[in-house]
Structure formats: structure tokens, C-alpha cells
């Protein structure tokens, strides 16, 4: 029962984060965003030009970010909060900046994209702390909120930018 409740909260948190991020990006309501995605064939995201090798490296890093989030969710579902924290910090958090060549990548990013990326990495590090606290307190809500802020940054970046 506890695992089902945790999964329900996690899913709701992620969906709420998606809605929040979409609303804050466009300034419109959820309904307006759904219409934009459903009926619009025009991609209004800012194109960011990367050298081909760096583009491939960046896309690989982003796919690893998705895999890390999936592994974090699995670890949390299994009550392995320290494992979730380790994955978050080493693959998404401030520690991951060097691994993902973030400094070099940031040279090609518009400031808004840099800001969102920095927010994602800071949020992931905060999540790592919160999920470790969950192991001690048994309360996963602060960790789920922190994880949602991490994924909100991902959604905001992908909604606003695309690699060229």
C-alpha cells in the first residue's frame, strides 16, 4: 500500500510540475497550452546551434538524464533513498556538471537556456538532500517536490529551446 501511495504521489507531482512549467512558460492557462500542443504545427522554440559532435554529446547527456530520473523513481519506489540520492547527485546534480561537459556546452547556449540548466542541476542536488532525509523521516513529500522542480526545469528547457 505504501509503495502504491508513493507511486501515486510521484506521478501526480510530475504531472503537476509539467502543468506548472507549461503555464509559467507561456503565461497562459493549462487549456491554452493543450490547444497549442494539439493544434499547432509551428514550432516556436528557439533553435540553438551546436557543433555536430557537441550536439550528439548533449543529446546523449539528456537521454542519460531521463534514464537517471527513471532509476531515481525506481529506487524511491523500493525505499532505496540513499541510492536515489546518489543517482541524482552524480548524474543530474552539481557533481554531474563536469561529467556532462557543462562548461563547454554552456558557451553555445542563450542565457535563458543556461539559467534553466543551472536551475535543473541545483534542483537535482537539492533533491539528493531531500531524498536522503526521506530515509530518516519516512516523509517522501519534500523529496517529490524537489524532484518535480528538477523535471520542471527539463520541461521548460525543452519547451523553449531545441538543438540545431
C-alpha positions as protocol buffer text, in pm:
chain_id: "A"
residue {
  index: 1
  type: UNK
  ca { x: 0 y: 0 z: 0 }
}
residue {
  index: 2
  type: UNK
  ca { x: 282 y: 242 z: 91 }
}
residue {
  index: 3
  type: UNK
  ca { x: 455 y: 179 z: -244 }
}
residue {
  index: 4
  type: UNK
  ca { x: 128 y: 245 z: -429 }
}
residue {
  index: 5
  type: UNK
  ca { x: 77 y: 571 z: -241 }
}
residue {
  index: 6
  type: UNK
  ca { x: 435 y: 678 z: -313 }
}
residue {
  index: 7
  type: UNK
  ca { x: 391 y: 600 z: -684 }
}
residue {
  index: 8
  type: UNK
  ca { x: 61 y: 791 z: -695 }
}
residue {
  index: 9
  type: UNK
  ca { x: 218 y: 1094 z: -528 }
}
residue {
  index: 10
  type: UNK
  ca { x: 521 y: 1078 z: -757 }
}
residue {
  index: 11
  type: UNK
  ca { x: 309 y: 1057 z: -1072 }
}
residue {
  index: 12
  type: UNK
  ca { x: 83 y: 1341 z: -956 }
}
residue {
  index: 13
  type: UNK
  ca { x: 385 y: 1552 z: -867 }
}
residue {
  index: 14
  type: UNK
  ca { x: 545 y: 1505 z: -1206 }
}
residue {
  index: 15
  type: UNK
  ca { x: 224 y: 1583 z: -1393 }
}
residue {
  index: 16
  type: UNK
  ca { x: 165 y: 1887 z: -1174 }
}
residue {
  index: 17
  type: UNK
  ca { x: 518 y: 2002 z: -1245 }
}
residue {
  index: 18
  type: UNK
  ca { x: 458 y: 1967 z: -1617 }
}
residue {
  index: 19
  type: UNK
  ca { x: 142 y: 2176 z: -1596 }
}
residue {
  index: 20
  type: UNK
  ca { x: 310 y: 2438 z: -1377 }
}
residue {
  index: 21
  type: UNK
  ca { x: 609 y: 2464 z: -1606 }
}
residue {
  index: 22
  type: UNK
  ca { x: 398 y: 2489 z: -1919 }
}
residue {
  index: 23
  type: UNK
  ca { x: 180 y: 2758 z: -1765 }
}
residue {
  index: 24
  type: UNK
  ca { x: 478 y: 2961 z: -1642 }
}
residue {
  index: 25
  type: UNK
  ca { x: 648 y: 2935 z: -1982 }
}
residue {
  index: 26
  type: UNK
  ca { x: 365 y: 3072 z: -2189 }
}
residue {
  index: 27
  type: UNK
  ca { x: 181 y: 3289 z: -1941 }
}
residue {
  index: 28
  type: UNK
  ca { x: -143 y: 3113 z: -2037 }
}
residue {
  index: 29
  type: UNK
  ca { x: -355 y: 2856 z: -1868 }
}
residue {
  index: 30
  type: UNK
  ca { x: -340 y: 2480 z: -1897 }
}
residue {
  index: 31
  type: UNK
  ca { x: -621 y: 2477 z: -2155 }
}
residue {
  index: 32
  type: UNK
  ca { x: -440 y: 2724 z: -2379 }
}
residue {
  index: 33
  type: UNK
  ca { x: -127 y: 2511 z: -2362 }
}
residue {
  index: 34
  type: UNK
  ca { x: -314 y: 2198 z: -2456 }
}
residue {
  index: 35
  type: UNK
  ca { x: -458 y: 2378 z: -2758 }
}
residue {
  index: 36
  type: UNK
  ca { x: -112 y: 2499 z: -2856 }
}
residue {
  index: 37
  type: UNK
  ca { x: 31 y: 2149 z: -2848 }
}
residue {
  index: 38
  type: UNK
  ca { x: -268 y: 1979 z: -3004 }
}
residue {
  index: 39
  type: UNK
  ca { x: -349 y: 2221 z: -3285 }
}
residue {
  index: 40
  type: UNK
  ca { x: -23 y: 2396 z: -3365 }
}
residue {
  index: 41
  type: UNK
  ca { x: 213 y: 2276 z: -3633 }
}
residue {
  index: 42
  type: UNK
  ca { x: 452 y: 2568 z: -3587 }
}
residue {
  index: 43
  type: UNK
  ca { x: 750 y: 2503 z: -3365 }
}
residue {
  index: 44
  type: UNK
  ca { x: 827 y: 2830 z: -3188 }
}
residue {
  index: 45
  type: UNK
  ca { x: 1120 y: 2705 z: -2983 }
}
residue {
  index: 46
  type: UNK
  ca { x: 1449 y: 2891 z: -3012 }
}
residue {
  index: 47
  type: UNK
  ca { x: 1699 y: 2699 z: -3225 }
}
residue {
  index: 48
  type: UNK
  ca { x: 2040 y: 2672 z: -3062 }
}
residue {
  index: 49
  type: UNK
  ca { x: 2326 y: 2591 z: -3297 }
}
residue {
  index: 50
  type: UNK
  ca { x: 2582 y: 2341 z: -3168 }
}
residue {
  index: 51
  type: UNK
  ca { x: 2881 y: 2184 z: -3342 }
}
residue {
  index: 52
  type: UNK
  ca { x: 2774 y: 1833 z: -3457 }
}
residue {
  index: 53
  type: UNK
  ca { x: 2989 y: 1637 z: -3208 }
}
residue {
  index: 54
  type: UNK
  ca { x: 2880 y: 1856 z: -2917 }
}
residue {
  index: 55
  type: UNK
  ca { x: 2516 y: 1827 z: -3023 }
}
residue {
  index: 56
  type: UNK
  ca { x: 2541 y: 1447 z: -3016 }
}
residue {
  index: 57
  type: UNK
  ca { x: 2715 y: 1455 z: -2677 }
}
residue {
  index: 58
  type: UNK
  ca { x: 2447 y: 1689 z: -2539 }
}
residue {
  index: 59
  type: UNK
  ca { x: 2161 y: 1472 z: -2668 }
}
residue {
  index: 60
  type: UNK
  ca { x: 2329 y: 1166 z: -2515 }
}
residue {
  index: 61
  type: UNK
  ca { x: 2356 y: 1351 z: -2183 }
}
residue {
  index: 62
  type: UNK
  ca { x: 1988 y: 1445 z: -2193 }
}
residue {
  index: 63
  type: UNK
  ca { x: 1889 y: 1084 z: -2261 }
}
residue {
  index: 64
  type: UNK
  ca { x: 2102 y: 986 z: -1960 }
}
residue {
  index: 65
  type: UNK
  ca { x: 1915 y: 1247 z: -1754 }
}
residue {
  index: 66
  type: UNK
  ca { x: 1587 y: 1074 z: -1844 }
}
residue {
  index: 67
  type: UNK
  ca { x: 1731 y: 736 z: -1756 }
}
residue {
  index: 68
  type: UNK
  ca { x: 1857 y: 875 z: -1425 }
}
residue {
  index: 69
  type: UNK
  ca { x: 1510 y: 1009 z: -1340 }
}
residue {
  index: 70
  type: UNK
  ca { x: 1361 y: 667 z: -1416 }
}
residue {
  index: 71
  type: UNK
  ca { x: 1621 y: 498 z: -1195 }
}
residue {
  index: 72
  type: UNK
  ca { x: 1555 y: 752 z: -918 }
}
residue {
  index: 73
  type: UNK
  ca { x: 1183 y: 675 z: -931 }
}
residue {
  index: 74
  type: UNK
  ca { x: 1254 y: 303 z: -915 }
}
residue {
  index: 75
  type: UNK
  ca { x: 1490 y: 345 z: -620 }
}
residue {
  index: 76
  type: UNK
  ca { x: 1234 y: 557 z: -436 }
}
residue {
  index: 77
  type: UNK
  ca { x: 962 y: 303 z: -505 }
}
residue {
  index: 78
  type: UNK
  ca { x: 1186 y: 39 z: -348 }
}
residue {
  index: 79
  type: UNK
  ca { x: 1260 y: 260 z: -47 }
}
residue {
  index: 80
  type: UNK
  ca { x: 1626 y: 295 z: -153 }
}
residue {
  index: 81
  type: UNK
  ca { x: 1656 y: 664 z: -75 }
}
residue {
  index: 82
  type: UNK
  ca { x: 2035 y: 675 z: -49 }
}
residue {
  index: 83
  type: UNK
  ca { x: 2061 y: 511 z: -391 }
}
residue {
  index: 84
  type: UNK
  ca { x: 1818 y: 769 z: -535 }
}
residue {
  index: 85
  type: UNK
  ca { x: 2029 y: 1047 z: -383 }
}
residue {
  index: 86
  type: UNK
  ca { x: 2350 y: 906 z: -528 }
}
residue {
  index: 87
  type: UNK
  ca { x: 2198 y: 878 z: -876 }
}
residue {
  index: 88
  type: UNK
  ca { x: 2059 y: 1231 z: -856 }
}
residue {
  index: 89
  type: UNK
  ca { x: 2380 y: 1394 z: -743 }
}
residue {
  index: 90
  type: UNK
  ca { x: 2622 y: 1210 z: -971 }
}
residue {
  index: 91
  type: UNK
  ca { x: 2408 y: 1210 z: -1285 }
}
residue {
  index: 92
  type: UNK
  ca { x: 2194 y: 1526 z: -1254 }
}
residue {
  index: 93
  type: UNK
  ca { x: 2323 y: 1743 z: -971 }
}
residue {
  index: 94
  type: UNK
  ca { x: 2611 y: 1988 z: -938 }
}
residue {
  index: 95
  type: UNK
  ca { x: 2856 y: 1696 z: -935 }
}
residue {
  index: 96
  type: UNK
  ca { x: 2740 y: 1597 z: -1285 }
}
residue {
  index: 97
  type: UNK
  ca { x: 2836 y: 1931 z: -1441 }
}
residue {
  index: 98
  type: UNK
  ca { x: 3192 y: 1821 z: -1509 }
}
residue {
  index: 99
  type: UNK
  ca { x: 3089 y: 1476 z: -1635 }
}
residue {
  index: 100
  type: UNK
  ca { x: 2847 y: 1627 z: -1886 }
}
residue {
  index: 101
  type: UNK
  ca { x: 3097 y: 1889 z: -2009 }
}
residue {
  index: 102
  type: UNK
  ca { x: 2853 y: 2159 z: -1899 }
}
residue {
  index: 103
  type: UNK
  ca { x: 3100 y: 2447 z: -1916 }
}
residue {
  index: 104
  type: UNK
  ca { x: 3183 y: 2383 z: -2282 }
}
residue {
  index: 105
  type: UNK
  ca { x: 2817 y: 2327 z: -2370 }
}
residue {
  index: 106
  type: UNK
  ca { x: 2710 y: 2649 z: -2200 }
}
residue {
  index: 107
  type: UNK
  ca { x: 2921 y: 2854 z: -2441 }
}
residue {
  index: 108
  type: UNK
  ca { x: 2665 y: 2777 z: -2714 }
}
residue {
  index: 109
  type: UNK
  ca { x: 2353 y: 2835 z: -2503 }
}
residue {
  index: 110
  type: UNK
  ca { x: 2150 y: 3154 z: -2483 }
}
residue {
  index: 111
  type: UNK
  ca { x: 2141 y: 3296 z: -2130 }
}
residue {
  index: 112
  type: UNK
  ca { x: 1787 y: 3173 z: -2068 }
}
residue {
  index: 113
  type: UNK
  ca { x: 1888 y: 2819 z: -2156 }
}
residue {
  index: 114
  type: UNK
  ca { x: 2194 y: 2845 z: -1931 }
}
residue {
  index: 115
  type: UNK
  ca { x: 1977 y: 2966 z: -1644 }
}
residue {
  index: 116
  type: UNK
  ca { x: 1733 y: 2676 z: -1685 }
}
residue {
  index: 117
  type: UNK
  ca { x: 2022 y: 2427 z: -1699 }
}
residue {
  index: 118
  type: UNK
  ca { x: 2176 y: 2570 z: -1384 }
}
residue {
  index: 119
  type: UNK
  ca { x: 1838 y: 2552 z: -1211 }
}
residue {
  index: 120
  type: UNK
  ca { x: 1800 y: 2186 z: -1311 }
}
residue {
  index: 121
  type: UNK
  ca { x: 2140 y: 2093 z: -1168 }
}
residue {
  index: 122
  type: UNK
  ca { x: 2080 y: 2290 z: -844 }
}
residue {
  index: 123
  type: UNK
  ca { x: 1734 y: 2135 z: -805 }
}
residue {
  index: 124
  type: UNK
  ca { x: 1875 y: 1785 z: -853 }
}
residue {
  index: 125
  type: UNK
  ca { x: 2134 y: 1846 z: -581 }
}
residue {
  index: 126
  type: UNK
  ca { x: 1860 y: 1974 z: -351 }
}
residue {
  index: 127
  type: UNK
  ca { x: 1654 y: 1665 z: -433 }
}
residue {
  index: 128
  type: UNK
  ca { x: 1952 y: 1445 z: -338 }
}
residue {
  index: 129
  type: UNK
  ca { x: 1950 y: 1601 z: 10 }
}
residue {
  index: 130
  type: UNK
  ca { x: 1572 y: 1581 z: 46 }
}
residue {
  index: 131
  type: UNK
  ca { x: 1554 y: 1216 z: -59 }
}
residue {
  index: 132
  type: UNK
  ca { x: 1825 y: 1124 z: 192 }
}
residue {
  index: 133
  type: UNK
  ca { x: 1617 y: 1299 z: 457 }
}
residue {
  index: 134
  type: UNK
  ca { x: 1323 y: 1082 z: 349 }
}
residue {
  index: 135
  type: UNK
  ca { x: 1518 y: 776 z: 456 }
}
residue {
  index: 136
  type: UNK
  ca { x: 1543 y: 918 z: 807 }
}
residue {
  index: 137
  type: UNK
  ca { x: 1197 y: 1069 z: 840 }
}
residue {
  index: 138
  type: UNK
  ca { x: 985 y: 842 z: 620 }
}
residue {
  index: 139
  type: UNK
  ca { x: 830 y: 1154 z: 463 }
}
residue {
  index: 140
  type: UNK
  ca { x: 885 y: 1149 z: 85 }
}
residue {
  index: 141
  type: UNK
  ca { x: 680 y: 1461 z: 7 }
}
residue {
  index: 142
  type: UNK
  ca { x: 971 y: 1712 z: 26 }
}
residue {
  index: 143
  type: UNK
  ca { x: 1178 y: 1484 z: -198 }
}
residue {
  index: 144
  type: UNK
  ca { x: 897 y: 1455 z: -451 }
}
residue {
  index: 145
  type: UNK
  ca { x: 856 y: 1832 z: -460 }
}
residue {
  index: 146
  type: UNK
  ca { x: 1231 y: 1872 z: -515 }
}
residue {
  index: 147
  type: UNK
  ca { x: 1227 y: 1608 z: -791 }
}
residue {
  index: 148
  type: UNK
  ca { x: 935 y: 1788 z: -953 }
}
residue {
  index: 149
  type: UNK
  ca { x: 1135 y: 2113 z: -960 }
}
residue {
  index: 150
  type: UNK
  ca { x: 1413 y: 1923 z: -1136 }
}
residue {
  index: 151
  type: UNK
  ca { x: 1181 y: 1788 z: -1404 }
}
residue {
  index: 152
  type: UNK
  ca { x: 1010 y: 2127 z: -1438 }
}
residue {
  index: 153
  type: UNK
  ca { x: 1345 y: 2268 z: -1549 }
}
residue {
  index: 154
  type: UNK
  ca { x: 1376 y: 1991 z: -1809 }
}
residue {
  index: 155
  type: UNK
  ca { x: 1027 y: 2059 z: -1942 }
}
residue {
  index: 156
  type: UNK
  ca { x: 1086 y: 2436 z: -1950 }
}
residue {
  index: 157
  type: UNK
  ca { x: 1409 y: 2396 z: -2146 }
}
residue {
  index: 158
  type: UNK
  ca { x: 1262 y: 2154 z: -2398 }
}
residue {
  index: 159
  type: UNK
  ca { x: 955 y: 2375 z: -2439 }
}
residue {
  index: 160
  type: UNK
  ca { x: 1168 y: 2681 z: -2513 }
}
residue {
  index: 161
  type: UNK
  ca { x: 1474 y: 2552 z: -2698 }
}
residue {
  index: 162
  type: UNK
  ca { x: 1586 y: 2292 z: -2949 }
}
residue {
  index: 163
  type: UNK
  ca { x: 1930 y: 2200 z: -3072 }
}
residue {
  index: 164
  type: UNK
  ca { x: 2009 y: 2274 z: -3434 }
}
